Every structure is written in C-alpha cells, then in structure tokens.
PDB file of C-alpha atoms in Angstrom:
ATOM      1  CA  UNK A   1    -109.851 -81.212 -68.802  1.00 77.00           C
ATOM      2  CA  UNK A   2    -107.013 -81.030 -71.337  1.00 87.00           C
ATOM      3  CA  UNK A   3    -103.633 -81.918 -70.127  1.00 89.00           C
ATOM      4  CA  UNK A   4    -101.618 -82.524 -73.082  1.00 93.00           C
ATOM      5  CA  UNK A   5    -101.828 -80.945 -76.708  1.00 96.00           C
ATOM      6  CA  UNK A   6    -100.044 -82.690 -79.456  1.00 96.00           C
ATOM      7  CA  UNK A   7    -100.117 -80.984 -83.407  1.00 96.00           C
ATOM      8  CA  UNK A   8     -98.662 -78.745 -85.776  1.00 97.00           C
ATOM      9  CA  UNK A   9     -98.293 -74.802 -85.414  1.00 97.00           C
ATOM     10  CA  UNK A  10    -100.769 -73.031 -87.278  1.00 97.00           C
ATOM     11  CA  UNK A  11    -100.116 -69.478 -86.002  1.00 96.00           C
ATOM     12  CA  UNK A  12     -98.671 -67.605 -83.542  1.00 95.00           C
ATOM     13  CA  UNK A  13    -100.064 -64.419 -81.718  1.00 94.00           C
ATOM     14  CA  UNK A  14     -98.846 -61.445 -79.175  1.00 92.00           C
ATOM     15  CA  UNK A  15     -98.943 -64.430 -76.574  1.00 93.00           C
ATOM     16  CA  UNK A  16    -100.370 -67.527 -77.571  1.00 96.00           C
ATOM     17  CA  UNK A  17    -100.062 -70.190 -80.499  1.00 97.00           C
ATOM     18  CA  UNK A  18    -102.885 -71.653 -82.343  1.00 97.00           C
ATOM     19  CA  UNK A  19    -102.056 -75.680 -82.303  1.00 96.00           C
ATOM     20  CA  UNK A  20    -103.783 -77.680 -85.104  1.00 97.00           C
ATOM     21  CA  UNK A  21    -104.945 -80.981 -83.059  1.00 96.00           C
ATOM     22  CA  UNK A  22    -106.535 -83.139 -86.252  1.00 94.00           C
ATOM     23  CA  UNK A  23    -107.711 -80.163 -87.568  1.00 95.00           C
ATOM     24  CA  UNK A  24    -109.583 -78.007 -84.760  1.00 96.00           C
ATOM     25  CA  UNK A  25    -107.283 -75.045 -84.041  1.00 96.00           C
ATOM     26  CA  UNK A  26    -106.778 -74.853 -80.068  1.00 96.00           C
ATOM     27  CA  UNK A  27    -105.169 -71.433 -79.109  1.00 96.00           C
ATOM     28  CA  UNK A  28    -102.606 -72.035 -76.046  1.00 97.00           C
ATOM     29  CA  UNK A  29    -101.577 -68.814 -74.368  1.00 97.00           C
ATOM     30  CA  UNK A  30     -97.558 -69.308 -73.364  1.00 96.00           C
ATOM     31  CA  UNK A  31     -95.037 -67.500 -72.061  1.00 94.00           C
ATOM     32  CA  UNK A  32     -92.948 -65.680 -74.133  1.00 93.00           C
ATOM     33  CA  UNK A  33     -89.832 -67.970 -73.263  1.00 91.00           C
ATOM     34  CA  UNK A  34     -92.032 -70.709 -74.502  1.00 94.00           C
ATOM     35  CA  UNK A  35     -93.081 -69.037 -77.690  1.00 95.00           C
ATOM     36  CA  UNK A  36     -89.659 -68.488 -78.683  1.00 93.00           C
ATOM     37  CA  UNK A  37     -88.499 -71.779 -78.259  1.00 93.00           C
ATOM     38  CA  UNK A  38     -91.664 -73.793 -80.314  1.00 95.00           C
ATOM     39  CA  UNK A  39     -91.185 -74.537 -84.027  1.00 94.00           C
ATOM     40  CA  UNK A  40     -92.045 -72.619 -87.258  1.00 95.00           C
ATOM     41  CA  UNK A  41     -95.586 -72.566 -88.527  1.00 95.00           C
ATOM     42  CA  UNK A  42     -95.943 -76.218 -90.064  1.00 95.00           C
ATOM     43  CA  UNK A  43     -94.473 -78.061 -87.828  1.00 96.00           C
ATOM     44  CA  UNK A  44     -94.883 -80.573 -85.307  1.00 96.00           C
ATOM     45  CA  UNK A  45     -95.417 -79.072 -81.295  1.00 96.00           C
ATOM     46  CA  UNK A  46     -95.983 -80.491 -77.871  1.00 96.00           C
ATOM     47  CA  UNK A  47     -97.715 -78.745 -74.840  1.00 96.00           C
ATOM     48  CA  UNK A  48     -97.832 -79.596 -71.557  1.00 94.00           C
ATOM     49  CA  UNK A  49    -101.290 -78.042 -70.739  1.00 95.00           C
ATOM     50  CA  UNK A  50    -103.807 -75.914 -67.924  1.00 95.00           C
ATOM     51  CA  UNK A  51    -106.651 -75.621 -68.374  1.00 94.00           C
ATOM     52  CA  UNK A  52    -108.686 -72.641 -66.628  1.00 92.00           C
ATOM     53  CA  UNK A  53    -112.197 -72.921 -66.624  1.00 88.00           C
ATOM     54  CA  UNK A  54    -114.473 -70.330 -66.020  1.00 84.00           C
ATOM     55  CA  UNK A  55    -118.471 -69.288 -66.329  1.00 81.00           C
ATOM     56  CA  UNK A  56    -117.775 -67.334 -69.613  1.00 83.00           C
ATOM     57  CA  UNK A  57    -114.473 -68.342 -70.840  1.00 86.00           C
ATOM     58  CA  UNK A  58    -112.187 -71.987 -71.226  1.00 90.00           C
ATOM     59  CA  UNK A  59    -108.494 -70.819 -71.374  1.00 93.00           C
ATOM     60  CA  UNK A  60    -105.423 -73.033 -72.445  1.00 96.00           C
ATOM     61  CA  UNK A  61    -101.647 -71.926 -71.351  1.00 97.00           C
ATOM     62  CA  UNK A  62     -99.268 -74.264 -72.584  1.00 96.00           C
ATOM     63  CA  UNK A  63     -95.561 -75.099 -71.308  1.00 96.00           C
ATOM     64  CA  UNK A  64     -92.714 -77.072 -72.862  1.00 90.00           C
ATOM     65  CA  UNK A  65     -92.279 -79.050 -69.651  1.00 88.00           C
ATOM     66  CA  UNK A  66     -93.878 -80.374 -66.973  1.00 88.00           C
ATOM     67  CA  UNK A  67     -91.273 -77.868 -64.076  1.00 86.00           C
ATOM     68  CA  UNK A  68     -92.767 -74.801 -66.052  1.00 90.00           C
ATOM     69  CA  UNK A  69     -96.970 -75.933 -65.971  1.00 92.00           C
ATOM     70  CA  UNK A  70     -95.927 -76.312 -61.887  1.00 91.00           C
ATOM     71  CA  UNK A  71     -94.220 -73.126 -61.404  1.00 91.00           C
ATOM     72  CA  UNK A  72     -97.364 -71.506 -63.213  1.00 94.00           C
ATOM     73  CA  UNK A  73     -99.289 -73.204 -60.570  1.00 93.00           C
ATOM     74  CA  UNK A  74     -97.291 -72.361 -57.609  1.00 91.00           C
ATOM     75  CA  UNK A  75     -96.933 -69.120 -58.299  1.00 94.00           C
ATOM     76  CA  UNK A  76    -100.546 -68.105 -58.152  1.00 94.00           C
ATOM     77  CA  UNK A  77    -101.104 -69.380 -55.080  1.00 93.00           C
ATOM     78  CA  UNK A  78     -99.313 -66.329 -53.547  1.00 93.00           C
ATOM     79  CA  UNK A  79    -101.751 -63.813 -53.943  1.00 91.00           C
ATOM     80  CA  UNK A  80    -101.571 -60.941 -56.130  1.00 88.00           C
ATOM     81  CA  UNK A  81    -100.590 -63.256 -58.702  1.00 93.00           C
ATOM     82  CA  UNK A  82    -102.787 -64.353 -61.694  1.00 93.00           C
ATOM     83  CA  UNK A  83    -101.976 -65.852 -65.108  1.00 93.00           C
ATOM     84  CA  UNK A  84    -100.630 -62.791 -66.457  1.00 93.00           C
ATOM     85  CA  UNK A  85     -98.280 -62.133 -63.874  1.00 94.00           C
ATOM     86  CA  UNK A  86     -97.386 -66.306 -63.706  1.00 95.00           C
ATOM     87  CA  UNK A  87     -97.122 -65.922 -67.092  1.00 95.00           C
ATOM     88  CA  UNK A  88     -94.254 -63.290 -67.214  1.00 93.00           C
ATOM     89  CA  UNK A  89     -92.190 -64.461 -64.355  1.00 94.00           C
ATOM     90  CA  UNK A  90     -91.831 -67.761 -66.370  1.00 94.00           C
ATOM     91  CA  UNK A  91     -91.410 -65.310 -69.326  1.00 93.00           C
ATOM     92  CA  UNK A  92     -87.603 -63.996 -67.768  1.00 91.00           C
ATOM     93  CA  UNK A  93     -87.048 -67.330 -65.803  1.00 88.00           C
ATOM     94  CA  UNK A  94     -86.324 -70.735 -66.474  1.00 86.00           C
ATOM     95  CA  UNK A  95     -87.922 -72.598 -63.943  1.00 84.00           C
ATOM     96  CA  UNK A  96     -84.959 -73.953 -62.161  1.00 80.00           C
ATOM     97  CA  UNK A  97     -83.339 -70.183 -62.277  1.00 83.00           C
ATOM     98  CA  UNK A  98     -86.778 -69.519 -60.547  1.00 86.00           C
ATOM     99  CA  UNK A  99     -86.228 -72.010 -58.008  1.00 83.00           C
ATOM    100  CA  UNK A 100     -82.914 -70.788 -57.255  1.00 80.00           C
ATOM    101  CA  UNK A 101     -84.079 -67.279 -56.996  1.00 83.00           C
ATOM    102  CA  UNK A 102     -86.369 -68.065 -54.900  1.00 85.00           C
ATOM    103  CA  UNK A 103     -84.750 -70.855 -52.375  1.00 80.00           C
ATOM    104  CA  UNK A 104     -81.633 -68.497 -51.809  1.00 79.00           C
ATOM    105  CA  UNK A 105     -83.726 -65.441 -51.390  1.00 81.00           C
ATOM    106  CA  UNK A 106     -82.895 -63.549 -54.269  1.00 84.00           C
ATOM    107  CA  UNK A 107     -85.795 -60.997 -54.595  1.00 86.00           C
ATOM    108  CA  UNK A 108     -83.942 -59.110 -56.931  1.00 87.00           C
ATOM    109  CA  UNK A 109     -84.282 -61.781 -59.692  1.00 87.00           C
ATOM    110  CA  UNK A 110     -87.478 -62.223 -59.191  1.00 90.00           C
ATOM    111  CA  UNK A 111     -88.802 -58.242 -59.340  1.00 91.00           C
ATOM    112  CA  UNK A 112     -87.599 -58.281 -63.046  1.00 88.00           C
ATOM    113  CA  UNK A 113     -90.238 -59.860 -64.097  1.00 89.00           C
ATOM    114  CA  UNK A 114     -92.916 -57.720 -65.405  1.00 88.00           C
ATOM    115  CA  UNK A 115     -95.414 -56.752 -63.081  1.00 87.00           C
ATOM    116  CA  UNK A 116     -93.457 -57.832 -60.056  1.00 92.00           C
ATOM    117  CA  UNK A 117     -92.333 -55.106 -58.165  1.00 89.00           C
ATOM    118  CA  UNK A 118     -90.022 -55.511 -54.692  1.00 91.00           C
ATOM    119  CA  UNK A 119     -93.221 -56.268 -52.374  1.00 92.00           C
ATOM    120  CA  UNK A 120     -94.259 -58.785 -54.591  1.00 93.00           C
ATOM    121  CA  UNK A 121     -91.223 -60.008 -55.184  1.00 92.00           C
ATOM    122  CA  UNK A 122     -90.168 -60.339 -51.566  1.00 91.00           C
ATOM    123  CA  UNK A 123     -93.987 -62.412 -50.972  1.00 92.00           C
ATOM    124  CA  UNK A 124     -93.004 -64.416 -53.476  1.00 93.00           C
ATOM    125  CA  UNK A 125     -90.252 -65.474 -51.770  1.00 89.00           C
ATOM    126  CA  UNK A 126     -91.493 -65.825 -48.353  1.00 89.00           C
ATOM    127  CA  UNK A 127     -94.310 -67.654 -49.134  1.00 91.00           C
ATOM    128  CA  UNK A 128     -92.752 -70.032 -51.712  1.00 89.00           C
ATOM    129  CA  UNK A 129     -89.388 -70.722 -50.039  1.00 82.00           C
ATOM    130  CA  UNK A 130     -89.975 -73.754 -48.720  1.00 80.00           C
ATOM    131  CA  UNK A 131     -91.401 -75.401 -51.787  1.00 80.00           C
ATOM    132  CA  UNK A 132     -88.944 -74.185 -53.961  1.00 72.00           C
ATOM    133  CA  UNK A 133     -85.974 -76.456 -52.607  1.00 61.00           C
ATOM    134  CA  UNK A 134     -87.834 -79.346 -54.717  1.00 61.00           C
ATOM    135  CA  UNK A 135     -87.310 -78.048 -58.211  1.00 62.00           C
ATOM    136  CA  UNK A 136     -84.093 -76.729 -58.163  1.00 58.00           C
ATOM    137  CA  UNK A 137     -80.152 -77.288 -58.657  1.00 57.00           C
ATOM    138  CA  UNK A 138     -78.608 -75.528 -56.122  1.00 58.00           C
ATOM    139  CA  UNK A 139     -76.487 -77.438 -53.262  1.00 59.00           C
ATOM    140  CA  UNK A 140     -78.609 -77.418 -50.244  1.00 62.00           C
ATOM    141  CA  UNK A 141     -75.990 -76.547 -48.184  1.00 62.00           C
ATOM    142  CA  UNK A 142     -76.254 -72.735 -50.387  1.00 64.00           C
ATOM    143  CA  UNK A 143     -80.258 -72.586 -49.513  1.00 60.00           C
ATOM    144  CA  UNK A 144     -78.769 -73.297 -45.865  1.00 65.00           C
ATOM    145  CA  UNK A 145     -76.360 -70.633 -45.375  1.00 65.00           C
ATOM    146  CA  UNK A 146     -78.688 -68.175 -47.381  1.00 65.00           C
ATOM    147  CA  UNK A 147     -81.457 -68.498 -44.709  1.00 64.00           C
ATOM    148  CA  UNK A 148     -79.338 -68.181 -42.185  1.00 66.00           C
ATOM    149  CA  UNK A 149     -77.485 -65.050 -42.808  1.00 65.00           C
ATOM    150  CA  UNK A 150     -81.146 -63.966 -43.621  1.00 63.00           C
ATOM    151  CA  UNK A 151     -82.228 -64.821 -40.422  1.00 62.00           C
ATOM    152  CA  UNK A 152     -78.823 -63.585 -38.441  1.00 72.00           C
ATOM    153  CA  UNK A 153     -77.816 -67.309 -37.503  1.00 74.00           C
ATOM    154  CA  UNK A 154     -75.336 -67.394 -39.391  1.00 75.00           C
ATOM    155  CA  UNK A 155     -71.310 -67.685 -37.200  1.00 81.00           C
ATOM    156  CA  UNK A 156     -70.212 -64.278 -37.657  1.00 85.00           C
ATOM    157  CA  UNK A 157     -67.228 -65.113 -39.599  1.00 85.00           C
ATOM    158  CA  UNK A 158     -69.578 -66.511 -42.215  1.00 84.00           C
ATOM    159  CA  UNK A 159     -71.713 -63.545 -42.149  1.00 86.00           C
ATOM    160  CA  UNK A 160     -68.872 -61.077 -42.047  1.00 89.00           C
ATOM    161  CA  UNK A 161     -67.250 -63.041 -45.421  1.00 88.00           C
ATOM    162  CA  UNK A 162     -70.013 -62.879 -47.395  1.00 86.00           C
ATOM    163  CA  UNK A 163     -71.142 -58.906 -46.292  1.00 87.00           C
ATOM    164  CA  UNK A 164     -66.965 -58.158 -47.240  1.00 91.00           C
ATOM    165  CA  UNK A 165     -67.672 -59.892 -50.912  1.00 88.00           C
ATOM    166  CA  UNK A 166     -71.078 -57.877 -51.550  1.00 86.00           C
ATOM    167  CA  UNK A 167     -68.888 -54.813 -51.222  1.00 90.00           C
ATOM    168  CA  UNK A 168     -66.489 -55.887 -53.368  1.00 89.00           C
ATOM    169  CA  UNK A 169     -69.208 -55.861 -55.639  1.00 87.00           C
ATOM    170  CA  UNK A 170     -70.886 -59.321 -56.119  1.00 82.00           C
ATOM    171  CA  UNK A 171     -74.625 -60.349 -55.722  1.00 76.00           C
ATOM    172  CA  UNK A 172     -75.718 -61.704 -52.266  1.00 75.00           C
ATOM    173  CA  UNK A 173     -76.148 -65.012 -53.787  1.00 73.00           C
ATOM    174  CA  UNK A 174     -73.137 -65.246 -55.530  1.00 77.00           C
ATOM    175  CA  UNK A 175     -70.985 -64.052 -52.449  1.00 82.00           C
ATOM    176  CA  UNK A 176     -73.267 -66.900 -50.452  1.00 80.00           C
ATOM    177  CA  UNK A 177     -72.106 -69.626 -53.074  1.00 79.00           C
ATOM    178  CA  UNK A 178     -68.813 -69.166 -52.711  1.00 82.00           C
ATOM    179  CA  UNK A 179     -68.568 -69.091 -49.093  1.00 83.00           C
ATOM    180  CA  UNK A 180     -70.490 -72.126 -48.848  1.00 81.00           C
ATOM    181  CA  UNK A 181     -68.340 -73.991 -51.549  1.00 81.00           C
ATOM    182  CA  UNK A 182     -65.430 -72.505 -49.216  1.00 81.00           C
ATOM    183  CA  UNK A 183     -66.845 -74.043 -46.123  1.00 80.00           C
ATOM    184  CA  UNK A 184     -68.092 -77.287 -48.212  1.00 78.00           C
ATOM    185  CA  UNK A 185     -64.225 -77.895 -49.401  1.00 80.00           C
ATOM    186  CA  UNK A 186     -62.845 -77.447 -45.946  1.00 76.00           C
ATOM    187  CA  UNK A 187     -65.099 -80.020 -44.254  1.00 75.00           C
ATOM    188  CA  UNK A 188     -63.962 -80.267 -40.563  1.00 68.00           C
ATOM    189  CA  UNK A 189     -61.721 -77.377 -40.500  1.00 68.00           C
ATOM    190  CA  UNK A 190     -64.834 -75.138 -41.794  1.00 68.00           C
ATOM    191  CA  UNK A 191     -65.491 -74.195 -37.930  1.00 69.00           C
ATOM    192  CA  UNK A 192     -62.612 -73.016 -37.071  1.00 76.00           C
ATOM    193  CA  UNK A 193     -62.340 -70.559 -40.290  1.00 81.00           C
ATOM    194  CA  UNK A 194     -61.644 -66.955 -39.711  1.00 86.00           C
ATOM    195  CA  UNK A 195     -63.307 -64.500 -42.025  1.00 86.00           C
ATOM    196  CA  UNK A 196     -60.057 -63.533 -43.597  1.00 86.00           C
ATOM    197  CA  UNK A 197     -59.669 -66.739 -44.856  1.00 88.00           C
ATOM    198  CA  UNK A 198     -63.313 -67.266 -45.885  1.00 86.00           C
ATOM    199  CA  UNK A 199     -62.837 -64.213 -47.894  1.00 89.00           C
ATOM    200  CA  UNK A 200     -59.548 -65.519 -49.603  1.00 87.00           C
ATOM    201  CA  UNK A 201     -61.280 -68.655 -50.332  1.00 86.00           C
ATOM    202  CA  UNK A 202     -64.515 -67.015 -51.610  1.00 85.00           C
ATOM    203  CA  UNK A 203     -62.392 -65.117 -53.757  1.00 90.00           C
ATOM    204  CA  UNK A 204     -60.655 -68.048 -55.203  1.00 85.00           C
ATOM    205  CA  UNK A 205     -64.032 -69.733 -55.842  1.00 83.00           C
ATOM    206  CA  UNK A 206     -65.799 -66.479 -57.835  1.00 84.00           C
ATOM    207  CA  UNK A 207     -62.731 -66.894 -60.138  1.00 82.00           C
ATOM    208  CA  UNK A 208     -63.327 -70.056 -61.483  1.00 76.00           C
TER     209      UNK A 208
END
C-alpha cells in the first residue's frame, strides 16, 4: 500500500494530479480544495495518500494533511457515501469547518456539498457526531448546548435565547455560540440567567 507520495507536479487533470515519483508518473485523484492549493507544474509536492484497491482498478486520492485523508475515511463509512461524494464534501470544507459542521449539528453546511442533499446531510450528522468532537476547534461547551437544544434539554431560557437570535436572523450555530460564550463568561451566575439577558449578552457577543 502507498501511504505517502513525495515528487514534482507533472500535470494536472479535471480532478487529479499526475506526481512524478523518480520518474514513474502516479496520478492522485484530490479534491478540488487540494488541487488548488498544490504547486505549479515543476515543482516539488507532498501527498498524504489512500490507496483503494480493487479487482480491476488501483486508485490513489491524495490530501495535503493527514485531518483531510481521515475525514475521507470517515465519511464513507456512512453509507451512501463513496469517493466521489467524500471527495466533494472535502472539496467545500476544510476539515476542521467539517468537524464543526458536523459536532454542532449544522446540516445546512454540510448539504452544500455536491451530491449531498438534506437526508444525506442530516445522516451525516447523526452518524458521525460523536466522532467529530476529536478533530475540531470548537469549545466543547458549544457541541454541548447544540445537542441539547437539539434534543429539548436544554433550560428554557437557553433555548428561548437562542430561538429569539435565529429570528433576528442568525444561523443556529452562530446564535448557539454566542449564548454559550454568554453562559461561559458568567460562570456561576449562568443559572440564574433570564432569557432577556441571554439575548442582550448574545447580542453583545455576535458583535465582536
């Protein structure tokens, strides 16, 4: 198995790059975020690499970093997804943007990828939610609140902040950020909030 490719560009295609290892020409399919962000055609290139082994075919997709070769992986183990698919999620996402999506429950992110429409957007999320924690930035304490004003856990005045900031016209997610950095800043006092003020404070956050 190949896990690493290490040359100079020798061409590029529609969706994959032809890599000059020592002179034998390996063509990597990539995503097109990857694409875009390799070299010219002469110079030096480094792919993280999968290797997909079949009876008819051996097929090499490459990634800039190790997150991205992972999130290919992960996401075809929800199924409906395949390389293609993997492929062009990672094509519109950074991986830790994909994280995010996904550990806050942001199905909207994740359907505009192409060929990921809402139901496969929203298995995606379900079925990856746990995992996707590991690989990204956000505070936990966001990926917290999210799933619980998902699940209706959340104390009302939480859940009544954030629904009052989505129709003032921000995203779920970032109406759940700033409550939680609202609630994160008050510490103790966070219990005994009132929606009002959650709102006030939510408000203040968003404008930073």
């Amino acid at each position: 198995m190949i896990g690493k490719l290490k040359g100079v560009v020798d061409s590029y295609g529609e969706d994959f790059v032809i890599l000059d290892v020592h002179g034998v020409g390996y063509v990597v399919h990539c995503s097109a975020r990857t694409l875009q962000r390799l070299p010219s055609t002469g110079e030096a290139a480094e792919l993280a690499i999968e290797t997909h082994v079949r009876e008819d075919m051996i097929r090499l997709y490459g990634f800039r970093a190790d997150a991205e070769r992972e999130w290919f992986r992960l996401l075809q183990t929800v199924q409906g997804v395949g390389t293609r698919v993997a492929l062009g999620v990672l094509s519109v996402m950074e991986p830790g943007d994909l994280a995010t999506a996904i550990a806050t429950g942001d199905k909207g992110a994740v359907a505009r990828a192409p060929g990921v429409g809402p139901r496969l957007a929203a298995r995606l999320v379900a079925e990856l939610k746990d995992k996707a924690p590991a690989f990204s930035p956000v505070d936990p304490a966001l990926i917290q609140l999210t799933g619980a004003v998902e699940a209706n856990t959340a104390p009302q005045p939480v859940a009544d902040a954030i629904s009052a900031l989505v129709n003032l016209g921000y995203a779920q997610v970032q109406a759940s950020a700033a409550v939680a950095a609202a609630l994160k800043n008050a510490g103790e006092g966070a219990a005994q909030m009132e929606a009002k003020t959650l709102i006030r404070l939510g408000l203040r956050e968003l404008a930073r």
